[in-house]
Short mmCIF file of C-alpha atoms and ligand atoms in Angstrom, two decimals:
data_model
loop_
_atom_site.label_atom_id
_atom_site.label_comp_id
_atom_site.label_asym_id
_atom_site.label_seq_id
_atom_site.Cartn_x
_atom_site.Cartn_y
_atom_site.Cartn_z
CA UNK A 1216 48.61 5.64 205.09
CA UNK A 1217 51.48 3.82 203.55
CA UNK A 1218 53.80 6.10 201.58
CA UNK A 1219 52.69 4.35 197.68
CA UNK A 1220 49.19 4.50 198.56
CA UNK A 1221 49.90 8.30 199.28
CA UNK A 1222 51.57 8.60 196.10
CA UNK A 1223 49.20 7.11 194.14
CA UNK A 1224 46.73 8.87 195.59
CA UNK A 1225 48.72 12.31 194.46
CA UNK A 1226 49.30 10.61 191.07
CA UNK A 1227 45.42 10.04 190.31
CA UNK A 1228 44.87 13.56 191.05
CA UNK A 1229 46.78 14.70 188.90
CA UNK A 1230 45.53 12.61 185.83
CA UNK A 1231 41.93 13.61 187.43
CA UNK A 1232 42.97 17.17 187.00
CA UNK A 1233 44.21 16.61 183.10
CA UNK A 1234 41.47 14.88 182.40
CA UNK A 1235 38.96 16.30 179.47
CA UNK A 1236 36.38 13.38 179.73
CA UNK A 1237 37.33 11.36 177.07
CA UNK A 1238 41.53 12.40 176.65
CA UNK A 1239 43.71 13.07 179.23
CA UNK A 1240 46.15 16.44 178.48
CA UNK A 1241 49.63 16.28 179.50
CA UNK A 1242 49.85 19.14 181.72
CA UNK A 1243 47.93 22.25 181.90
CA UNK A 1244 48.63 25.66 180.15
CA UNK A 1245 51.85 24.02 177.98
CA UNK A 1246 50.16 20.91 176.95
CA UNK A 1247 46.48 21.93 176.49
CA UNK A 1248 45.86 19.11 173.33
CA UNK A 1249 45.96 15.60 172.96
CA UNK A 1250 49.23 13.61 172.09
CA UNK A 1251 49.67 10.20 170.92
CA UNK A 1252 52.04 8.69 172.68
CA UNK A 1253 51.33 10.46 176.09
CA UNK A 1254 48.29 9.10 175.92
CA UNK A 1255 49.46 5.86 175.15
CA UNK A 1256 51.25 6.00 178.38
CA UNK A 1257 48.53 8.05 180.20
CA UNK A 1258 46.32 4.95 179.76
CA UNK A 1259 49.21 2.14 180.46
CA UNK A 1260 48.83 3.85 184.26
CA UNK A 1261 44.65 4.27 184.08
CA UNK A 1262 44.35 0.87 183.24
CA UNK A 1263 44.27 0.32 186.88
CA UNK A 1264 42.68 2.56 187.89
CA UNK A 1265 39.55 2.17 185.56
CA UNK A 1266 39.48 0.17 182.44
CA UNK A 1267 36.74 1.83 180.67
CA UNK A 1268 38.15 5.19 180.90
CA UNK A 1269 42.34 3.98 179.58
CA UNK A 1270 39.89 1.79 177.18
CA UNK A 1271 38.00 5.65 176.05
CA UNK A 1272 41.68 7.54 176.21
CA UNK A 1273 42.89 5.12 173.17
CA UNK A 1274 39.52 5.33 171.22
CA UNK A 1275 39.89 9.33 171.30
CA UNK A 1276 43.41 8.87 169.75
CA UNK A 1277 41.73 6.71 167.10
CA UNK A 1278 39.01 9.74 166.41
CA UNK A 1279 41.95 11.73 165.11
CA UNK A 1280 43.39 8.94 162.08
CA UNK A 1281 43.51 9.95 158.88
CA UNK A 1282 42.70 8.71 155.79
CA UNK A 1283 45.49 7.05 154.84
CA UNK A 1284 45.79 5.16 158.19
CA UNK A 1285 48.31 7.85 160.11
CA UNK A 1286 48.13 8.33 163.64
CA UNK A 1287 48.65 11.84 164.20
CA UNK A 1288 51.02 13.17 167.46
CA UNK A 1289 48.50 15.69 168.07
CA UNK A 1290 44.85 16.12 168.09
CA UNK A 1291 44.04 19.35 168.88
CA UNK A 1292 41.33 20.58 171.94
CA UNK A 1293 38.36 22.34 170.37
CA UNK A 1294 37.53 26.11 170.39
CA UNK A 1295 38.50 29.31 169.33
CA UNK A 1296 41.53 29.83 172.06
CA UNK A 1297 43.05 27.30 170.26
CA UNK A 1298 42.52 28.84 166.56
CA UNK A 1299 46.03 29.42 166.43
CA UNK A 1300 47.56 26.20 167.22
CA UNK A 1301 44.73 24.42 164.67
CA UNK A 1302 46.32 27.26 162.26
CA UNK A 1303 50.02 26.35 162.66
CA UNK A 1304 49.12 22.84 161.24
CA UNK A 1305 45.98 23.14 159.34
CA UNK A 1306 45.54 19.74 158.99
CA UNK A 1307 42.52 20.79 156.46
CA UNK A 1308 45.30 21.25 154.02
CA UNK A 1309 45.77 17.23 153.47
CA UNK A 1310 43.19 15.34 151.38
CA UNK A 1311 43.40 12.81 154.21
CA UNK A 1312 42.97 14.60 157.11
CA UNK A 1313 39.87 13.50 159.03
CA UNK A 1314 37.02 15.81 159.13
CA UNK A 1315 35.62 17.10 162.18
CA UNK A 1316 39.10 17.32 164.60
CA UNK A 1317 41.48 19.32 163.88
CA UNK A 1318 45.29 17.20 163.82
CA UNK A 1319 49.20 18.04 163.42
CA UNK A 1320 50.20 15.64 160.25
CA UNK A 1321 52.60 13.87 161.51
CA UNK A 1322 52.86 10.75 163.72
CA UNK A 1323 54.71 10.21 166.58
CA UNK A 1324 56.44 6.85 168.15
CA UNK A 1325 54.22 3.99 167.67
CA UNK A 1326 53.53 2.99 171.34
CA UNK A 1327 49.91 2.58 170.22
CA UNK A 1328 49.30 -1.36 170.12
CA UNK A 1329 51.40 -1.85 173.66
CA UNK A 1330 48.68 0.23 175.13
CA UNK A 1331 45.94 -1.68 173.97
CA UNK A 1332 47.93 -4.70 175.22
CA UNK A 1333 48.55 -3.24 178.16
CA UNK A 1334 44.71 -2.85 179.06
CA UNK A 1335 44.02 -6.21 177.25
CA UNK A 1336 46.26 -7.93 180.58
CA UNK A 1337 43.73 -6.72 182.89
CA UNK A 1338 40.79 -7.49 181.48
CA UNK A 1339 39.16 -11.82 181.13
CA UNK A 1340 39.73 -13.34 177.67
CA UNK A 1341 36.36 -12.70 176.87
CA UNK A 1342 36.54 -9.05 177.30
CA UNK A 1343 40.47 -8.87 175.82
CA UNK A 1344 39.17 -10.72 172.75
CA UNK A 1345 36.38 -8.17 172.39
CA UNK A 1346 38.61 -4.91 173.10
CA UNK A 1347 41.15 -6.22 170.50
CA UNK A 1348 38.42 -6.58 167.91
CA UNK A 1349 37.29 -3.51 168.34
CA UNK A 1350 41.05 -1.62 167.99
CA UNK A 1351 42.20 -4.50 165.24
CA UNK A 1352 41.51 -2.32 161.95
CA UNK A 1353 42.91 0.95 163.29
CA UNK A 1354 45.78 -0.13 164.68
CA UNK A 1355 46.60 -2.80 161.43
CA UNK A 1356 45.81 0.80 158.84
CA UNK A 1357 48.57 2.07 161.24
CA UNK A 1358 51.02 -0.28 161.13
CA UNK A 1359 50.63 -0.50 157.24
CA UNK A 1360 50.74 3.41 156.53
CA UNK A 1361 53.70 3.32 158.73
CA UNK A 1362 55.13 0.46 155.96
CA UNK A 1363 53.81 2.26 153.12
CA UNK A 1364 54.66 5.93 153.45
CA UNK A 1365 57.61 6.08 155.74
CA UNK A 1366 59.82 2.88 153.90
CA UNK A 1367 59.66 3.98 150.66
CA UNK A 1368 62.08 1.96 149.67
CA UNK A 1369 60.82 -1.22 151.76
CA UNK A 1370 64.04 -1.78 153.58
CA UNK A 1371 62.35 -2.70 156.92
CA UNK A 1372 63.45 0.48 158.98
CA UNK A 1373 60.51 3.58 158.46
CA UNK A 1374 61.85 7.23 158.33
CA UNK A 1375 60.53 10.23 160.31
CA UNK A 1376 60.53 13.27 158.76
CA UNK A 1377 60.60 16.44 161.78
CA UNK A 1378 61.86 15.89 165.47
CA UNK A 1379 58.70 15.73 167.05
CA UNK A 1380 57.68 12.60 165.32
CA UNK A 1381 60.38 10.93 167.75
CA UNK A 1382 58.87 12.46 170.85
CA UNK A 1383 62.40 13.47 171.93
CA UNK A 1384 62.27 16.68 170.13
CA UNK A 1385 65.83 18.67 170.64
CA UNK A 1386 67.66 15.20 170.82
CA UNK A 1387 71.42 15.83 170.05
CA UNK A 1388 71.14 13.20 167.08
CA UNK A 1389 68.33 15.10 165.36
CA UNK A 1390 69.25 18.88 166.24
CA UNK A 1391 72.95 17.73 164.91
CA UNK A 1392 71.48 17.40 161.48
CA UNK A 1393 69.35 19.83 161.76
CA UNK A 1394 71.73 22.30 162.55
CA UNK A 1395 74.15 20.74 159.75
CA UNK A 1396 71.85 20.97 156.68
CA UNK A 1397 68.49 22.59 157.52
CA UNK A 1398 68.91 25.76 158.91
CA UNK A 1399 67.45 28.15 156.90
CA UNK A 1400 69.50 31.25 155.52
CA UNK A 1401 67.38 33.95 157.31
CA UNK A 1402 68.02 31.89 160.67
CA UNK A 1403 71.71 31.66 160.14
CA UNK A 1404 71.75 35.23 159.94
CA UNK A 1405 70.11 35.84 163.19
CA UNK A 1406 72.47 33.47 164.70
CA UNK A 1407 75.67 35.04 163.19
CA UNK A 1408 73.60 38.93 164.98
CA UNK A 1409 73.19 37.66 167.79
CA UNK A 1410 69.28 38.30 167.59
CA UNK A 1411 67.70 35.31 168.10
CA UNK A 1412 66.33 36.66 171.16
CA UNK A 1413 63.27 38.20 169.43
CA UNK A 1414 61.92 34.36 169.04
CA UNK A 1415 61.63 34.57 172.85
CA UNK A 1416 58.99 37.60 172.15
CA UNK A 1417 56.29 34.62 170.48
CA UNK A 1418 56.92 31.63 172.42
CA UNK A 1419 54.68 30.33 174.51
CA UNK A 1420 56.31 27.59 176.45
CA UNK A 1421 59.01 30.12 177.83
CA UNK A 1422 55.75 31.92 179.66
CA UNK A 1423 55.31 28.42 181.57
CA UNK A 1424 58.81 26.57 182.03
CA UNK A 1425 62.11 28.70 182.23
CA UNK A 1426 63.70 29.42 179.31
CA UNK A 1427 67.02 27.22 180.35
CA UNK A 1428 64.42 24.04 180.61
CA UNK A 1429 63.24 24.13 177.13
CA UNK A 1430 65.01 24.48 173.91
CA UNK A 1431 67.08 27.13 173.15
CA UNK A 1432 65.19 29.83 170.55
CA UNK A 1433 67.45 28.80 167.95
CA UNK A 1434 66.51 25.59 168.01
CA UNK A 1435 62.67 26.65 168.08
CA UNK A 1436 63.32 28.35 165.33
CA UNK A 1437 64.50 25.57 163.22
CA UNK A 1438 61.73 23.26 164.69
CA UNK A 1439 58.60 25.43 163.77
CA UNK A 1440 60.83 26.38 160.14
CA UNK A 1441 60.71 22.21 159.82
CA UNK A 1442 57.26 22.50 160.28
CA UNK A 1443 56.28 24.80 157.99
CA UNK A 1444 57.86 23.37 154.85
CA UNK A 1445 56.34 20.10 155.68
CA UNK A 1446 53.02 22.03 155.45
CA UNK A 1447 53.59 23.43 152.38
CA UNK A 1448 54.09 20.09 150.76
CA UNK A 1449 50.79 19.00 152.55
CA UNK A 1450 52.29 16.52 154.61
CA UNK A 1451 52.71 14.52 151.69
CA UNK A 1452 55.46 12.21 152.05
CA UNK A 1453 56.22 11.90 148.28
CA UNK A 1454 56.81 15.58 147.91
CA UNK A 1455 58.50 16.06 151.14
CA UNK A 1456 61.08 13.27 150.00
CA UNK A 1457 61.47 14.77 146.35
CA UNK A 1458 62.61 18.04 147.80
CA UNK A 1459 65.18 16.04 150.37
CA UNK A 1460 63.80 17.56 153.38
CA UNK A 1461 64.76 15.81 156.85
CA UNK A 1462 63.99 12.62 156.35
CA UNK A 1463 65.79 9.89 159.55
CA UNK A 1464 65.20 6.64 160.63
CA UNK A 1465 65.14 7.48 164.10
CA UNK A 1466 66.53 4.33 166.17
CA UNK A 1467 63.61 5.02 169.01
CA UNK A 1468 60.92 5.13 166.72
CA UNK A 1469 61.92 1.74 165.29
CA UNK A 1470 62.85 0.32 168.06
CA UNK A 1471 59.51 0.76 169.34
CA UNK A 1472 58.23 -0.12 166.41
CA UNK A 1473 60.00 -3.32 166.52
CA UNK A 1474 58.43 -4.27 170.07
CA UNK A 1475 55.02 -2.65 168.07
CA UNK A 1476 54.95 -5.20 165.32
CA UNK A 1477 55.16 -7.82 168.03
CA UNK A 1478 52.39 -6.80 169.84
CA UNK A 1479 50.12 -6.49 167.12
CA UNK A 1480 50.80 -10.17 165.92
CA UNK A 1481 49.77 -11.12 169.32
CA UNK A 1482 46.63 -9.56 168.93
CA UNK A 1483 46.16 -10.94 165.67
CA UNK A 1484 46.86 -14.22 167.16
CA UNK A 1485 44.37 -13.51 169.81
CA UNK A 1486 41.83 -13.01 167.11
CA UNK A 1487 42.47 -14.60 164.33
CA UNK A 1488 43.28 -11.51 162.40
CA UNK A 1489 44.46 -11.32 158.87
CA UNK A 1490 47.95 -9.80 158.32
CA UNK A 1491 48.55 -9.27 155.23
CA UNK A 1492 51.51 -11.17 153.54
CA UNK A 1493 53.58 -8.07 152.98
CA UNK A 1494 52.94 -6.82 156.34
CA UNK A 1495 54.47 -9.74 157.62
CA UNK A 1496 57.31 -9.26 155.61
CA UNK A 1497 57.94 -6.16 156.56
CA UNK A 1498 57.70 -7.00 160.24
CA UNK A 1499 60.35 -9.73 159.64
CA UNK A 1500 62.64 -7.08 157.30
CA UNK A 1501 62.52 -4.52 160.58
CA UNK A 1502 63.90 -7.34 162.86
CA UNK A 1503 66.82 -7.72 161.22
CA UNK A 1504 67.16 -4.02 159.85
CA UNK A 1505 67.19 -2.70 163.46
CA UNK A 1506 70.78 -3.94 163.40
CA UNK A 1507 72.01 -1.95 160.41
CA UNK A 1508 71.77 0.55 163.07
CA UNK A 1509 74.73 -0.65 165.13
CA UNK A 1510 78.34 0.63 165.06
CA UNK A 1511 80.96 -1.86 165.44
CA UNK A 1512 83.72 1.23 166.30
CA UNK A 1513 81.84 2.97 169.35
CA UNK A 1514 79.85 -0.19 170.27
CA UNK A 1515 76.52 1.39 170.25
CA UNK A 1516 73.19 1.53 167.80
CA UNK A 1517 72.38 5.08 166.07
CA UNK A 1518 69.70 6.77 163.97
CA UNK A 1519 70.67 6.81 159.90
CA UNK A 1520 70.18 9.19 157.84
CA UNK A 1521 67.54 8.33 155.20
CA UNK A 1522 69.20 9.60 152.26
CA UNK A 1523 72.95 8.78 152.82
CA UNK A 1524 72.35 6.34 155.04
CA UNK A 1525 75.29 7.55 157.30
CA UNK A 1526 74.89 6.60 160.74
CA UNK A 1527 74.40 9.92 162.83
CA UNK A 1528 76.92 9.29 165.44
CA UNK A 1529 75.40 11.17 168.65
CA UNK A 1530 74.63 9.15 171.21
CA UNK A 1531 71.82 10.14 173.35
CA UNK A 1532 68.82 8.18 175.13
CA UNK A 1533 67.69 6.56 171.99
CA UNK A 1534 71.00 4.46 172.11
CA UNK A 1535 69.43 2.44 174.70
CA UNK A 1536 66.02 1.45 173.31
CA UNK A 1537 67.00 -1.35 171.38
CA UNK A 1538 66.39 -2.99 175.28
CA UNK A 1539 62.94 -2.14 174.59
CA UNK A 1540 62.88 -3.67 170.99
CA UNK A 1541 63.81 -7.29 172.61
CA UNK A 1542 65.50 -8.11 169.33
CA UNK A 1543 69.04 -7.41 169.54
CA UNK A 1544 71.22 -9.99 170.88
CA UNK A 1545 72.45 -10.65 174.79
CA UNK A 1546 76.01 -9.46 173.69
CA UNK A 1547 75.34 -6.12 172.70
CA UNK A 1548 72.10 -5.65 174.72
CA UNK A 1549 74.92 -6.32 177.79
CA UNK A 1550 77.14 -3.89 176.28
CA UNK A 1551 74.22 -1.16 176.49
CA UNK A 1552 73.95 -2.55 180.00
CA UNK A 1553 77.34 -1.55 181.00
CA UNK A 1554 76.32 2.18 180.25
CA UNK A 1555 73.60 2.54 182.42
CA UNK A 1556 75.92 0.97 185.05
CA UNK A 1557 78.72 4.02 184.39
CA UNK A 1558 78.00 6.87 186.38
CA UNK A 1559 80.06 8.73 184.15
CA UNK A 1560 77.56 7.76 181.10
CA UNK A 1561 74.10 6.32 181.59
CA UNK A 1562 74.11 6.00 185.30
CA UNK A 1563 74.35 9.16 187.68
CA UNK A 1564 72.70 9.84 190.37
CA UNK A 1565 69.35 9.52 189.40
CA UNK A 1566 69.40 7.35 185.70
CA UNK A 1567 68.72 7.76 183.08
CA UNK A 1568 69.97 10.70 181.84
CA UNK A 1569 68.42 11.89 178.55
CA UNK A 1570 71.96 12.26 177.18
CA UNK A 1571 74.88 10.83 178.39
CA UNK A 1572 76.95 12.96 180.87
CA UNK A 1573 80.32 12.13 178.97
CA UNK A 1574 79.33 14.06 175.71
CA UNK A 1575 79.26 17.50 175.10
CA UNK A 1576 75.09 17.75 174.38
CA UNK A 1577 74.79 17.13 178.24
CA UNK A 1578 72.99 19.69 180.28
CA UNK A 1579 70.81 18.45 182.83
CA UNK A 1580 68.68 20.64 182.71
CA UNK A 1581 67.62 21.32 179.02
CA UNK A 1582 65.11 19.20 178.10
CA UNK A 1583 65.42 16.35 176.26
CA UNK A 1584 68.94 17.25 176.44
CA UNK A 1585 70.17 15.50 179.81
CA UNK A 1586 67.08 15.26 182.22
CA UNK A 1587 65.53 12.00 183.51
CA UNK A 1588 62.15 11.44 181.69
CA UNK A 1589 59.85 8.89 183.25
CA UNK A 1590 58.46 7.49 179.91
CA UNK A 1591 62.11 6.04 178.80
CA UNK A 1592 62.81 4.86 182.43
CA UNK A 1593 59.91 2.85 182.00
CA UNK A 1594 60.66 1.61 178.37
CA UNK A 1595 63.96 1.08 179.41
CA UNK A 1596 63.26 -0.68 182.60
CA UNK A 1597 60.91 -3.11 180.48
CA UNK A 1598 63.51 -3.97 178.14
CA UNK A 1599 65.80 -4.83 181.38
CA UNK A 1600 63.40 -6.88 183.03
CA UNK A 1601 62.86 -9.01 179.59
CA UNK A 1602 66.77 -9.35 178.89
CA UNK A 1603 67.16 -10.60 182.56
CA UNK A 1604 68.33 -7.87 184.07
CA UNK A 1605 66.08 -7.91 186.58
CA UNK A 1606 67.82 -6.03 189.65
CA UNK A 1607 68.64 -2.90 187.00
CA UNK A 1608 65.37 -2.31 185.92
CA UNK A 1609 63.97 -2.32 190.29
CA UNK A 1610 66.92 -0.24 190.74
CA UNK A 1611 65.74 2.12 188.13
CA UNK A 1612 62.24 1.62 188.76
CA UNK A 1613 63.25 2.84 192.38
CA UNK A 1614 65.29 5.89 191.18
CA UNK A 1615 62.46 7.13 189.56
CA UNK A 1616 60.05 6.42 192.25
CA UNK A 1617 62.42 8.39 194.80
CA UNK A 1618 61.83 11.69 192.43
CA UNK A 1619 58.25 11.85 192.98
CA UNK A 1620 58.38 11.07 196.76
CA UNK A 1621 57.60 14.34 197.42
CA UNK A 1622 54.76 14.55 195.28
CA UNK A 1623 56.33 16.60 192.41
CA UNK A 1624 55.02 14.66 189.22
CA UNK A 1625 57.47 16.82 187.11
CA UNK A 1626 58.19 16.30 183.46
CA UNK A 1627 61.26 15.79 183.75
CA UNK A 1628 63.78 15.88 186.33
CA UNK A 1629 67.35 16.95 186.85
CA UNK A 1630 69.72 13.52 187.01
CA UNK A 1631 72.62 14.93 189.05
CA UNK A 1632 70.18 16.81 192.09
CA UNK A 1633 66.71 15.34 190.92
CA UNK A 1634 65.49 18.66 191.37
CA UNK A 1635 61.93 18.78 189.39
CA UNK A 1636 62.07 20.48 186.15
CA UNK A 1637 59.77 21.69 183.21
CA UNK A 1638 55.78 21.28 183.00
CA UNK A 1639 54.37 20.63 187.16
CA UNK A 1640 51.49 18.16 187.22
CA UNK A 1641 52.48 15.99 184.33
CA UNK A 1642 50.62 13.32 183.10
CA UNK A 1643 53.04 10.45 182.25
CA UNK A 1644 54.88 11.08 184.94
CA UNK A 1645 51.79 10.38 186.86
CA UNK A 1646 50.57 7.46 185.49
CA UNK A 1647 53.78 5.43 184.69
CA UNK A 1648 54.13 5.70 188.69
CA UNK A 1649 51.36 4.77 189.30
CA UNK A 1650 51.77 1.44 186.38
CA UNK A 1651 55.17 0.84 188.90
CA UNK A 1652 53.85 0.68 192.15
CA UNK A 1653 50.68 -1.31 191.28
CA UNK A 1654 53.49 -3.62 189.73
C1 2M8 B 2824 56.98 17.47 173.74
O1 2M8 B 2824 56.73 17.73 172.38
C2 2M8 B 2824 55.91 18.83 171.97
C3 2M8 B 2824 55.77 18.79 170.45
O2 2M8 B 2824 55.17 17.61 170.05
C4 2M8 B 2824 56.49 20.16 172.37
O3 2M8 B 2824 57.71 20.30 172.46
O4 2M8 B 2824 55.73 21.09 172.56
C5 2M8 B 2824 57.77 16.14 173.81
O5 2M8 B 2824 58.27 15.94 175.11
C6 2M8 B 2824 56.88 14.98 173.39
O6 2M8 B 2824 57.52 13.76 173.62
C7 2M8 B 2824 55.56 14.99 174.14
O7 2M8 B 2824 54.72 14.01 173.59
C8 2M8 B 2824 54.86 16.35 174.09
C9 2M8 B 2824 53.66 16.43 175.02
O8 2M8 B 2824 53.98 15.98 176.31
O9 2M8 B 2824 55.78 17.38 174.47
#
């Protein structure tokens, strides 16, 4: 059997194993819910496999919208072992929460209308137009929530408001200012005795993955803290904003959300759907906004603070995703180039690192701290191909495919060694190999 046909085969099994029937987990025992944008990539790779069942993984996502048009980044699995996860969230709590699932409330990067492109490609016109129309008023009450609650003050660029809504979690950027000015005083004082250690008592993850591959109990700390204050204002982004809690406009997030907007005025085009004026607007506004984002000193694009808006001057793996957006010009899309070439930044052994290897963040081992995650390689890699750069994004397309040759579909992976690391059996990781070699 030839060696991708082997692979593929291992890949499929794994999804096979993850699969629920109608969402696809991200890896057993860690990962036992549904999340958005793993799914989103989950059925990117299923869509050739079987295009009913990546069509099914995007319709559960859409069980789990709210109200007010929200995607949530989790939708919880059913049952009383899970009581306490539904309980750290309590979705129930928000007037918009849907009834009958159980949700986080917040979102999570909006990779939600290239998926249902994504599927749309293999499928005739006929059958596109029809899957479109059936997706069209989900996805536009997504796009417009995302307008209406998270920019406020319509400047084009939305705001996240807790590290998980980027997907990238501990992300230097983010835990920066979190460390900076949200750190409550009761956590501070465990740091200052030295007893954060007790944290690794009630964590869960640290029972699955080693303790050096996740984040560090501080930082869990500060993460769940986050959560719990957004709770208590009900996920309500008003209240959350009038009591200046974290509130960022990540640079992934809207760079994704860039590439987002263009997707979903393709579909419209597709079938003659309505945008709304302001929509469009908006869209437009975010094009341009995107570049707000970019430093003239360093030569590189950052998250802003929402508030201040102070560019938060850590680089990390977001830096590059304005390849992804497709908006930014040749000139400084080449200059992000040129890191991913640089061994000593973007471009080790096995790219890309999470975080660049010439800042202090780096640790390639630590989660989204330094390791090689398949989902940006692949957004990355897109962005490449569409800029021209069509030998960087095989060469990283290759990278990553020589990490699973031995049929470790890791989360993520070390960039130095490529020695597998964190959750085994991963879903992504699966199908965004298998989305390369059916390529
Ligand atoms: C990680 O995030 C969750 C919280 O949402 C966690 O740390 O438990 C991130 O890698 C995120 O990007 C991913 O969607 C999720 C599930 O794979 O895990």
């Amino acid at each position: 059997m030839h060696n991708s046909e082997k692979i593929i085969e291992q890949a499929t099994a794994v999804l096979n194993a993850n699969d629920h029937g109608y969402y696809t987990i991200p890896a057993a025992n860690l990962y036992p819910h549904q999340w958005l944008w793993d799914s989103c990539f989950i059925a990117i790779g299923l869509r050739h496999l079987d295009i009913e069942r990546a069509k099914i993984e995007i319709l559960s996502l859409l069980r789990g919208q709210w109200k007010n048009g929200m995607i949530p980044h989790m939708i919880f699995t059913p049952g009383r072992a899970y009581k306490r996860d539904h309980n750290i969230w309590r979705s129930w709590v928000s007037p918009y929460a849907p009834e009958g699932v159980f949700t986080s409330g917040i979102t999570q990067p909006p990779l939600l209308a290239e998926a249902i492109v994504r599927i749309g490609e293999k499928m005739t016109l006929l059958d596109r137009r029809e899957w479109y129309r059936q997706v069209w008023r989900p996805l536009l009450a997504y796009h417009q929530w995302l307008y209406t609650d998270r920019d406020p003050h319509a400047e084009g660029l939305v705001l996240q408001i807790h590290p998980w809504e980027t997907g990238l979690d501990n992300t230097p950027p983010w835990m920066s200012e979190l460390h900076e000015h949200l750190l409550p005083w009761w956590i501070r004082g465990m740091q200052k005795t030295h007893t954060t250690g007790i944290m690794g008592l009630f964590r869960r993850d640290t029972r699955f993955v080693p303790a050096n591959q996740r984040y560090s109990n501080i930082d869990a700390m500060a993460l769940y803290d986050a959560q719990r204050r957004l709770r208590r204002k009900v996920y309500d982004i008003d209240k959350v904003l009038d009591h200046s809690l974290f509130a960022i406009e990540d640079l992934a997030f809207n760079s994704i959300l860039v590439r987002a907007n263009e997707h979903l005025l393709e579909i419209a085009r597709s079938i003659r759907g309505h945008v709304p004026s302001d929509l469009l607007q908006r869209i437009d506004l975010t094009r341009a906004s995107l570049e707000e984002l970019w430093d003239p000193y360093t030569e590189q694009y950052y998250p802003r603070d929402f508030v201040t808006h102070k560019l938060i001057t850590v680089p990390s793996i977001e830096t590059l995703l304005p390849l992804y957006a497709g908006t930014v010009s040749k000139e400084r899309a080449a200059l992000l180039v040129k890191s991913i070439e640089n061994e000593h930044v973007f471009g080790p052994g096995f790219p890309v690192p999470s975080v660049p290897l010439n800042t202090p963040w780096f640790n390639p081992e630590r989660y989204w701290q330094g390791p090689v995650w398949f989902n940006t390689n692949w957004l990355i890699a897109d962005g490449l191909r569409r800029y021209g750069y069509k030998d960087h994004a095989e060469a990283l397309i290759e990278g990553s495919l020589e990490l699973v040759q031995n049929g470790h579909f890791n989360e993520y992976f070390n960039p130095i060694s490529g020695a597998p690391l964190g959750a085994a059996n991963f879903s992504w990781t699966a199908a965004l190999t298998i989305d390369w070699l059916k390529r």
